[in-house]
Short mmCIF file of C-alpha atoms in Angstrom, two decimals:
data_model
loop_
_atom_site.label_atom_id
_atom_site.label_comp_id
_atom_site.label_asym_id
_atom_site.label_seq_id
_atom_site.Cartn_x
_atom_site.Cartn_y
_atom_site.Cartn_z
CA UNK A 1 -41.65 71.58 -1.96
CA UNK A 2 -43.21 69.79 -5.26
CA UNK A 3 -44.35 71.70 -7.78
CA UNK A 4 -47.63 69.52 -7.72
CA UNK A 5 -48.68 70.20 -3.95
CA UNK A 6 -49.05 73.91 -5.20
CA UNK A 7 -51.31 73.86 -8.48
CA UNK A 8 -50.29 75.58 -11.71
CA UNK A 9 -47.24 78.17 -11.05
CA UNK A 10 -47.51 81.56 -13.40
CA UNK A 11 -44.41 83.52 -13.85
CA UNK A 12 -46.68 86.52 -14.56
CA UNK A 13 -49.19 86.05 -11.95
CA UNK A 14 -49.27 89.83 -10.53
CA UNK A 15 -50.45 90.57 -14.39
CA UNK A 16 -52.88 88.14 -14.44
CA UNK A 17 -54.18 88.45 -11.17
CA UNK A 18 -54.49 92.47 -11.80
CA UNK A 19 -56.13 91.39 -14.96
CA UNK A 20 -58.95 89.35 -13.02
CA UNK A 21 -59.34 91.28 -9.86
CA UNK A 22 -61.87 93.87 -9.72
CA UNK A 23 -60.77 97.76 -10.29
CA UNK B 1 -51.79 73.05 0.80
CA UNK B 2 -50.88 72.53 4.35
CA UNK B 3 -48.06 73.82 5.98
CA UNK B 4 -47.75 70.56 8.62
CA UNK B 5 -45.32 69.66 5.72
CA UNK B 6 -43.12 72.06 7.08
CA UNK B 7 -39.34 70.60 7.59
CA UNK B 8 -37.50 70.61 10.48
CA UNK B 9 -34.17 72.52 9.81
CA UNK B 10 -30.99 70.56 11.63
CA UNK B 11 -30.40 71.78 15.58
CA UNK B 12 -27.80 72.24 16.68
CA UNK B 13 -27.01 71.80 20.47
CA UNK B 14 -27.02 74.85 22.09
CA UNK B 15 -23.48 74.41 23.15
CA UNK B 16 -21.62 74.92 19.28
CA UNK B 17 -22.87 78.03 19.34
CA UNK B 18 -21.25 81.02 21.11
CA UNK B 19 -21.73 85.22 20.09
CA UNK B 20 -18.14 84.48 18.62
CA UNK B 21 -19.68 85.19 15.23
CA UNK B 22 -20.62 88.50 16.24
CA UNK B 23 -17.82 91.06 16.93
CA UNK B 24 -18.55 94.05 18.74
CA UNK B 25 -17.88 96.97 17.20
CA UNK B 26 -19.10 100.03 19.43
CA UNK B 27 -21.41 100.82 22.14
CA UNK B 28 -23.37 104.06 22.59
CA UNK B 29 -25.50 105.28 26.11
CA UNK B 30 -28.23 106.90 25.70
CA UNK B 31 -28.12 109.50 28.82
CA UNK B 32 -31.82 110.02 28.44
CA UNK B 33 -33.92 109.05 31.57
CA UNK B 34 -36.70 107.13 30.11
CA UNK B 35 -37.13 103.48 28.41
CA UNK B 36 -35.39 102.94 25.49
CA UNK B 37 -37.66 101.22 23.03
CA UNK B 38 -36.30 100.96 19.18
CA UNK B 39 -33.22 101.52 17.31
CA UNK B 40 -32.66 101.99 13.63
CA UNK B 41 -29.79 103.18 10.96
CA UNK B 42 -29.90 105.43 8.22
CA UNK B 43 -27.72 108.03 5.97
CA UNK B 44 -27.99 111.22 7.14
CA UNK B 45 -26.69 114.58 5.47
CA UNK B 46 -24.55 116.59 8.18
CA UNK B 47 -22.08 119.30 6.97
CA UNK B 48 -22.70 118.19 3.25
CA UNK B 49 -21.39 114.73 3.96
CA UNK B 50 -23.65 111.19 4.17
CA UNK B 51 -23.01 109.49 7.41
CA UNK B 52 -24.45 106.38 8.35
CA UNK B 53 -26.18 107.50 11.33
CA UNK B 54 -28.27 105.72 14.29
CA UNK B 55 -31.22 106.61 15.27
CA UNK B 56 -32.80 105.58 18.95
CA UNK B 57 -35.87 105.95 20.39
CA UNK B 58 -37.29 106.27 23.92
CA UNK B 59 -40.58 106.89 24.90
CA UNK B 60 -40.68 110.59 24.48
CA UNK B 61 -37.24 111.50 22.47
CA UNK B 62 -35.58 109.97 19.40
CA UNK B 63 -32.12 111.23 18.46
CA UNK B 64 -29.98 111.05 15.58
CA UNK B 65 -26.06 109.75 16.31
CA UNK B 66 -23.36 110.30 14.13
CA UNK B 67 -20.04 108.42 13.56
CA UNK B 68 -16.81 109.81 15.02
CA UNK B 69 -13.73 108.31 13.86
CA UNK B 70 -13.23 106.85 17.10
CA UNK B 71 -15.28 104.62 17.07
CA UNK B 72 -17.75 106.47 19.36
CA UNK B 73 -21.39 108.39 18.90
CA UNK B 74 -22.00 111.52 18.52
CA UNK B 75 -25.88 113.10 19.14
CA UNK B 76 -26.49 115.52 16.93
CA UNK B 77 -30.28 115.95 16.77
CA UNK B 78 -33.36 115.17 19.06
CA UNK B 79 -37.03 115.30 18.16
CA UNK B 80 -38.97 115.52 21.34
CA UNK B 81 -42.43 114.64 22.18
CA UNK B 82 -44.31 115.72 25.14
CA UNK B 83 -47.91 113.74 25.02
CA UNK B 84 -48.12 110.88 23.42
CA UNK B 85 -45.12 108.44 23.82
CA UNK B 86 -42.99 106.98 20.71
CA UNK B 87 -43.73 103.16 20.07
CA UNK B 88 -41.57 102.54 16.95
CA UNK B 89 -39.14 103.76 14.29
CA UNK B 90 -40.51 103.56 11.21
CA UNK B 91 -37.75 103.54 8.27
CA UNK B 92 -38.11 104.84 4.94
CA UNK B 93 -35.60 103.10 2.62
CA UNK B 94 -33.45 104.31 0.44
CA UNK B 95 -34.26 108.03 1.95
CA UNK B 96 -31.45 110.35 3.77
CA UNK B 97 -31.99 112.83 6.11
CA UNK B 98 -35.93 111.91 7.07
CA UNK B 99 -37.03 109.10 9.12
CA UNK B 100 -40.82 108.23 10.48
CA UNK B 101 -41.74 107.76 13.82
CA UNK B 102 -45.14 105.55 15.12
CA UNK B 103 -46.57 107.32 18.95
CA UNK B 104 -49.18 105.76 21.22
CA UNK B 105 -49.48 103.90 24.25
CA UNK B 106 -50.59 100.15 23.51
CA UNK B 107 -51.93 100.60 19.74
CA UNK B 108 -50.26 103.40 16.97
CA UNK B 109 -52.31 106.99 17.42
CA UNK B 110 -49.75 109.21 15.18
CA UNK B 111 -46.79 108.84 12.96
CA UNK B 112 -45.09 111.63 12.17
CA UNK B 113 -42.23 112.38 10.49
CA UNK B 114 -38.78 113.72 11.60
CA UNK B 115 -36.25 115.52 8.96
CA UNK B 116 -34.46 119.03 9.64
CA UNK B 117 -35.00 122.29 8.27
CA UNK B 118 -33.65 123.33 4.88
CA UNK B 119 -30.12 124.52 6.56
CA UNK B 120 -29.79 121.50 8.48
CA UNK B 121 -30.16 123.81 11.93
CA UNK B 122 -32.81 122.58 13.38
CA UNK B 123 -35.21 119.56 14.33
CA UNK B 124 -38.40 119.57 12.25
CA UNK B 125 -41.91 117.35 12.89
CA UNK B 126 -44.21 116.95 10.83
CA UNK B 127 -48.01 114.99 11.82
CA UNK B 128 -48.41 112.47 8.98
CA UNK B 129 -51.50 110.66 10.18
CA UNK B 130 -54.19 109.58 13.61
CA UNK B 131 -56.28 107.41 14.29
CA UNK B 132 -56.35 103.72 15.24
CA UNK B 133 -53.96 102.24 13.10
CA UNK B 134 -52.81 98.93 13.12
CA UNK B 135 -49.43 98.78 11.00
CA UNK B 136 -47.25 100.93 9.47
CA UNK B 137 -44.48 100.14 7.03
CA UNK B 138 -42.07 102.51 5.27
CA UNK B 139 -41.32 101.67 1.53
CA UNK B 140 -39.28 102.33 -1.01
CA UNK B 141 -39.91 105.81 -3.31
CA UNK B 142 -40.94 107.83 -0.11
CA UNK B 143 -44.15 106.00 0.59
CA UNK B 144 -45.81 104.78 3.41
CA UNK B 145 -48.20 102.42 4.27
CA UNK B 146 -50.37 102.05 7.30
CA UNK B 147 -53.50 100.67 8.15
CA UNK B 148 -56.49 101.99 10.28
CA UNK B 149 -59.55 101.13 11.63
CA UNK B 150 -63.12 103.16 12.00
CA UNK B 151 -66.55 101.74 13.70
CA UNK B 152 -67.41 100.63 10.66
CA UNK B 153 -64.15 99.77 8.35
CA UNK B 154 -60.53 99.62 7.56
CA UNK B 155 -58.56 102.12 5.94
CA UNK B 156 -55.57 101.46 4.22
CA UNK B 157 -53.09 104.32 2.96
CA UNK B 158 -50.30 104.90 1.14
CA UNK B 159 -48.85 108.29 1.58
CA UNK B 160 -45.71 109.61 -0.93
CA UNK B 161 -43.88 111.87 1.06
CA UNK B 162 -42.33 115.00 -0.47
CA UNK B 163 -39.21 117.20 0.47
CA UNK B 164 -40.94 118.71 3.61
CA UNK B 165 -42.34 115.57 4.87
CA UNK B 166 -46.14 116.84 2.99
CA UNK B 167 -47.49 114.45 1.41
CA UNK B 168 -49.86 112.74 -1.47
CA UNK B 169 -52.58 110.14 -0.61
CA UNK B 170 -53.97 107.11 -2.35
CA UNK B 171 -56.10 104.42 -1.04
CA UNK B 172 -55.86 100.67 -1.45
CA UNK B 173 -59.11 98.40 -0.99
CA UNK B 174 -58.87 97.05 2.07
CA UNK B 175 -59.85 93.57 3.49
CA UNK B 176 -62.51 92.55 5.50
CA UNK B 177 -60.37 91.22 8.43
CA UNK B 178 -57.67 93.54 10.14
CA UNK B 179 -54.01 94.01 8.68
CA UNK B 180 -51.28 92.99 11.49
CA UNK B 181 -48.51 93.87 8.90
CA UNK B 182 -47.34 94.30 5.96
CA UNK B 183 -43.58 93.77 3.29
CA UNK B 184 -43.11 95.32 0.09
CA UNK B 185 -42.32 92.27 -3.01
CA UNK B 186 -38.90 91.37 -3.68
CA UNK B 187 -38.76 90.93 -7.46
CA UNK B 188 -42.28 92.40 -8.14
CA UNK B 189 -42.45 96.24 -8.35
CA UNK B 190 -45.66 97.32 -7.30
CA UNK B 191 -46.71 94.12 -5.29
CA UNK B 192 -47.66 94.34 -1.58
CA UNK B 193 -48.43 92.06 1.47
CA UNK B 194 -49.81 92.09 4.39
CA UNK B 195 -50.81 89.47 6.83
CA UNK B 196 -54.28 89.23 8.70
CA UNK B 197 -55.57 88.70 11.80
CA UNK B 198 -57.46 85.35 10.48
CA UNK B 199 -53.88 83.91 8.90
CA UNK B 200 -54.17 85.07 5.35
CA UNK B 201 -52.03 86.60 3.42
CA UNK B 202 -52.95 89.45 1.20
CA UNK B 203 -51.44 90.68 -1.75
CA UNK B 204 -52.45 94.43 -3.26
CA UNK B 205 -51.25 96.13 -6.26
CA UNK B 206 -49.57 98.72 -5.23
CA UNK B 207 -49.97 101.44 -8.36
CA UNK B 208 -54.56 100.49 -8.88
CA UNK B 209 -55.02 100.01 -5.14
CA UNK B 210 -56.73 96.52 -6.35
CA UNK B 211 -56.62 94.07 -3.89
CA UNK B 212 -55.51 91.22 -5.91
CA UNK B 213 -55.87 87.94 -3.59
CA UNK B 214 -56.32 86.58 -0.10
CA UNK B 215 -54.71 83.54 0.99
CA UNK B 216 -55.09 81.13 4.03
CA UNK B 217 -51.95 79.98 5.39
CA UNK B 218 -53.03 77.46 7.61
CA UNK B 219 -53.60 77.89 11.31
CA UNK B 220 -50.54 76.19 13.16
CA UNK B 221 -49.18 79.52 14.18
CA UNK B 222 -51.81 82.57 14.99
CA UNK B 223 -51.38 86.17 14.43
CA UNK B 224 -48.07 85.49 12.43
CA UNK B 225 -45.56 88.74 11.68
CA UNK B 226 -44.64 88.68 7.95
CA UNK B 227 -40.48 90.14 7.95
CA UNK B 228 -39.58 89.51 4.26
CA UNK B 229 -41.39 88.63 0.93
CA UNK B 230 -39.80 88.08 -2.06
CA UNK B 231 -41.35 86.63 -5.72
CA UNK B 232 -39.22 84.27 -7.81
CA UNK B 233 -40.17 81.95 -10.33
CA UNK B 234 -43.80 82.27 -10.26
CA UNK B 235 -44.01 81.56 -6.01
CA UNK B 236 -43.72 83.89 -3.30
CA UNK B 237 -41.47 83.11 -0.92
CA UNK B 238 -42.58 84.82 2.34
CA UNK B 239 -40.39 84.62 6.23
CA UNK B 240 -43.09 84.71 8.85
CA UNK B 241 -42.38 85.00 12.57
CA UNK B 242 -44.71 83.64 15.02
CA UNK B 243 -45.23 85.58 18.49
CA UNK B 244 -47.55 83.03 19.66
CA UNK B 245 -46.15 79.83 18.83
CA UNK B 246 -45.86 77.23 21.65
CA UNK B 247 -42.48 75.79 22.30
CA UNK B 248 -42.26 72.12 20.78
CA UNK B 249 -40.32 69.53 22.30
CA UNK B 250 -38.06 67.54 21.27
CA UNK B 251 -37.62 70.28 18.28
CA UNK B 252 -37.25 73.35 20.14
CA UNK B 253 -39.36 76.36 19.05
CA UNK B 254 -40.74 77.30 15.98
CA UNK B 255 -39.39 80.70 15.65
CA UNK B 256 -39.06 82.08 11.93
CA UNK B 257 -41.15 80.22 9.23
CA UNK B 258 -40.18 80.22 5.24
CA UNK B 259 -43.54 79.65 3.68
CA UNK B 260 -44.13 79.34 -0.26
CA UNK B 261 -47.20 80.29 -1.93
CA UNK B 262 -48.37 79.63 -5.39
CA UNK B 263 -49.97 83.32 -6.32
CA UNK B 264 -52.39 81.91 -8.70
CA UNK B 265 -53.79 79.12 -6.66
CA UNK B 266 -53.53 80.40 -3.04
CA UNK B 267 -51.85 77.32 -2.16
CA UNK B 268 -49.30 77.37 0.59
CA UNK B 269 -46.72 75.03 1.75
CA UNK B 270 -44.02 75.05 4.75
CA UNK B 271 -39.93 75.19 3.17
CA UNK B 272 -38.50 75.64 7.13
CA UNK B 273 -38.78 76.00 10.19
CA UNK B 274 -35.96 78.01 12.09
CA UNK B 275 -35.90 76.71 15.50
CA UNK B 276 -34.03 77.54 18.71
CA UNK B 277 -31.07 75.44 19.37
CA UNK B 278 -32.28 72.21 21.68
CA UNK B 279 -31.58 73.54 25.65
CA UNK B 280 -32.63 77.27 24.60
CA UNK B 281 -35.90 77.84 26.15
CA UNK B 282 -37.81 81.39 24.72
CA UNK B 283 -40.42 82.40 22.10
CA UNK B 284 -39.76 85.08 19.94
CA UNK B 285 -40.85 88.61 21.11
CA UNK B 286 -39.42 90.93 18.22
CA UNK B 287 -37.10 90.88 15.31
CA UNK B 288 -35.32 91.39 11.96
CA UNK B 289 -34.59 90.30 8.93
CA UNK B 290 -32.17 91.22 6.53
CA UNK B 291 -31.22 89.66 3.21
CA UNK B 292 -30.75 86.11 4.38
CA UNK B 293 -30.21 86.43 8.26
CA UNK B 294 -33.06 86.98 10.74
CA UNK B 295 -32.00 87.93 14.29
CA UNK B 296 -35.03 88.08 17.07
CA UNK B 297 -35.27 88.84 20.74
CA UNK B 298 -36.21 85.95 22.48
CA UNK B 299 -38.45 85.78 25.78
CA UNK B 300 -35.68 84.34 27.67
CA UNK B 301 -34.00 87.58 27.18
CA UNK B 302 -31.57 86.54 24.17
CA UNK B 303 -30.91 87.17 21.59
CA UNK B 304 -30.83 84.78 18.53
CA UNK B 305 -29.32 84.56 14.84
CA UNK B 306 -30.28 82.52 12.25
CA UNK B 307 -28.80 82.07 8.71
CA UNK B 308 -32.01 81.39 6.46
CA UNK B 309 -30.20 79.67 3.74
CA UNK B 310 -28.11 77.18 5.94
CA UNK B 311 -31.53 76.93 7.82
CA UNK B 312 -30.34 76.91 11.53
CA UNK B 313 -29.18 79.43 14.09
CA UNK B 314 -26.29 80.65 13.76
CA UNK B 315 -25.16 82.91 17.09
CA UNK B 316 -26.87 83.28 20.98
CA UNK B 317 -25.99 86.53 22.18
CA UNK B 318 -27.20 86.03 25.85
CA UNK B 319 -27.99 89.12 27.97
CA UNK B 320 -25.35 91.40 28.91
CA UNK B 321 -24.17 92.84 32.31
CA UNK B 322 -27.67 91.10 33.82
CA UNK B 323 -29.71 92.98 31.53
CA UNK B 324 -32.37 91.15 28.73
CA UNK B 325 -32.14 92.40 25.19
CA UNK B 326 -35.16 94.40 24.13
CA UNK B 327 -34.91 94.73 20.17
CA UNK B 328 -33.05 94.18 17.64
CA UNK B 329 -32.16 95.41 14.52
CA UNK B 330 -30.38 94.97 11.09
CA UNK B 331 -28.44 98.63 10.05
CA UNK B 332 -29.89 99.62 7.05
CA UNK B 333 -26.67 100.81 5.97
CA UNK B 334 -23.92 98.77 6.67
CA UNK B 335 -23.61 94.64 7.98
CA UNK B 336 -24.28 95.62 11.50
CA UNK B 337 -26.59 94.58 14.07
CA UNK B 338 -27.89 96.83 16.33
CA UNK B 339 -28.84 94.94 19.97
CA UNK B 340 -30.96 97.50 22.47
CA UNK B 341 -31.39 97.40 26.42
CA UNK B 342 -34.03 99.16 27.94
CA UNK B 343 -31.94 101.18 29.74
CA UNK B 344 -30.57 103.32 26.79
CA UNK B 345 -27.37 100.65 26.01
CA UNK B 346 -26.98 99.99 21.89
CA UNK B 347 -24.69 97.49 21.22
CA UNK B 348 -22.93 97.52 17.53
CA UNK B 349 -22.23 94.22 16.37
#
């Protein structure tokens, strides 16, 4: 699969996405 | 974003493949009377020495065998239950000596857990949870998850179990829709999943309870079993299987799935499908899978292998002595695979 039918890949997206969600 | 992408993985004709990949190994009876309905494999403390152990299930016993050096089975312990029938085993990796059971008739109403007392004499139970629930998974550092549902909302628990089988509660936020089930993270500590009844995908974190994302996978297959998950280079790789896909000519039948999904974007798309050789009729009814081999019991009564990474199937173990497989299952402690009849017959492979 291309990298561009799946948006911007993070390494660190558990971090980021605990960052962002909501407690 | 869509998984019609999906590739077809190469099929072989039903003919190159034979069971000849699988040897068997040993074969144990269960003498008990009633349907045998799960098998699993575990290390288990006897005498002061770890065995790896199996463990079987019928509807109201589950007993623990242990290796003899003849290659036979020896039953050493048996939890018995007198109400409510047992639906499942429900392992707890990297744990000896205490295993989790899941009772009810058609949906979970109790999982308890089975371990021995202190001196190893006797068969212990202890009632972990009721209720409605809808999925139970063991994971690793004693916990286990499991979802229920009230009138009015969804539950979902994750309960560390201590020496004793008591045990700690935490709560993560649930979704709106209803967990089917769920597979710890490969690769991320502290990630998990669980697919819905409306095809997402959710992921939690594990040590806030936050619910971190929810992610439509597209609707070619409904109600989809997620078996393995694992994160790597910023995707998460996740094996579905897919009870209610229809079989698909000239192809053969969508069995296992290898989705990828970008975490940060909630976009999905199809790596493989893992098909049934062309001539094998069947849709999948239950199954494994371990490291990079899924094995599933077929409707057809067979039982089929696939190698993920080569992307086809690899073995066809068709029914033995006139009777259909029922499950299937990878040992948790060696390379074996464990093939159940309903009649009490475990077949090591």
């Amino acid at each position: 699969c291309s990298q561009a039918d799946l948006g911007p890949i993070s390494i660190n997206w558990f971090e980021e996405l605990s960052s962002e969600a909501p407690p | 974003h869509s998984i019609e992408q999906t590739e077809l993985a190469d099929v072989p004709a039903c003919d190159s493949l034979n069971p000849g990949n699988l040897q068997l190994v040993s074969k144990l009876k269960n003498p008990s009377g009633s349907c045998s309905v799960d098998v699993s494999a575990m290390w288990w403390e006897i005498a002061g020495v770890k065995e790896p152990c199996i463990i079987t299930a019928c509807e109201y016993a589950v007993s623990l065998w242990k290796p003899l050096d003849t290659g036979q089975w020896e039953k050493m312990y048996s939890w018995h239950f007198a109400e409510v029938p047992v639906l499942q085993i429900v392992p707890m990796p990297d744990v000896c000596n205490l295993v989790c059971v899941a009772l009810g008739n058609l949906e979970i109403r109790e999982i308890r857990a089975l371990l021995c007392s202190s001196d190893g004499g006797c068969e212990k139970q202890v009632l972990l949870r009721t209720g409605n629930i809808h999925a139970v998974l063991g994971l690793t550092k004693r916990r286990l998850v499991s979802s229920s549902r009230t009138l009015c909302d969804q539950q979902v628990e994750i309960m560390t179990l201590a020496e004793g089988g008591s045990e700690e509660k935490q709560f993560l936020m649930p979704p709106e829709e209803t967990v089917l089930t769920f597979a710890e993270v490969q690769g991320t500590q502290e990630a998990l999943l669980g697919t819905t009844i409306m095809n997402n995908i959710v992921i939690w974190n594990l040590k806030t309870g936050q619910l971190l994302k929810k992610m439509h996978i597209g609707d070619s297959y409904q109600a989809s079993v997620c078996h393995k998950a694992y994160s790597e280079m910023g995707l998460l790789f996740v094996v579905l299987s897919h009870p209610c896909a229809k079989e698909r000519e000239p192809s053969g039948s969508p069995v296992f799935q290898l989705i990828a999904i970008n975490p940060k974007t909630a976009l999905s798309v199809g790596v493989m499908l893992y098909c049934l050789p062309q001539g094998q009729a069947g849709r999948f009814l239950e199954g494994d899978v371990k490291d990079h081999f899924a094995a599933a019991v077929l409707t057809s009564g067979t039982i089929a292998i696939w190698d993920l990474l080569l992307g086809h199937c690899t073995a066809l173990l068709p029914p033995i002595s006139d009777q259909n497989w029922s499950f299937v299952k990878w040992s948790g402690t060696d390379s074996h695979l464990l093939a159940g009849q309903k009649d009490g017959n475990i077949f090591v492979y």
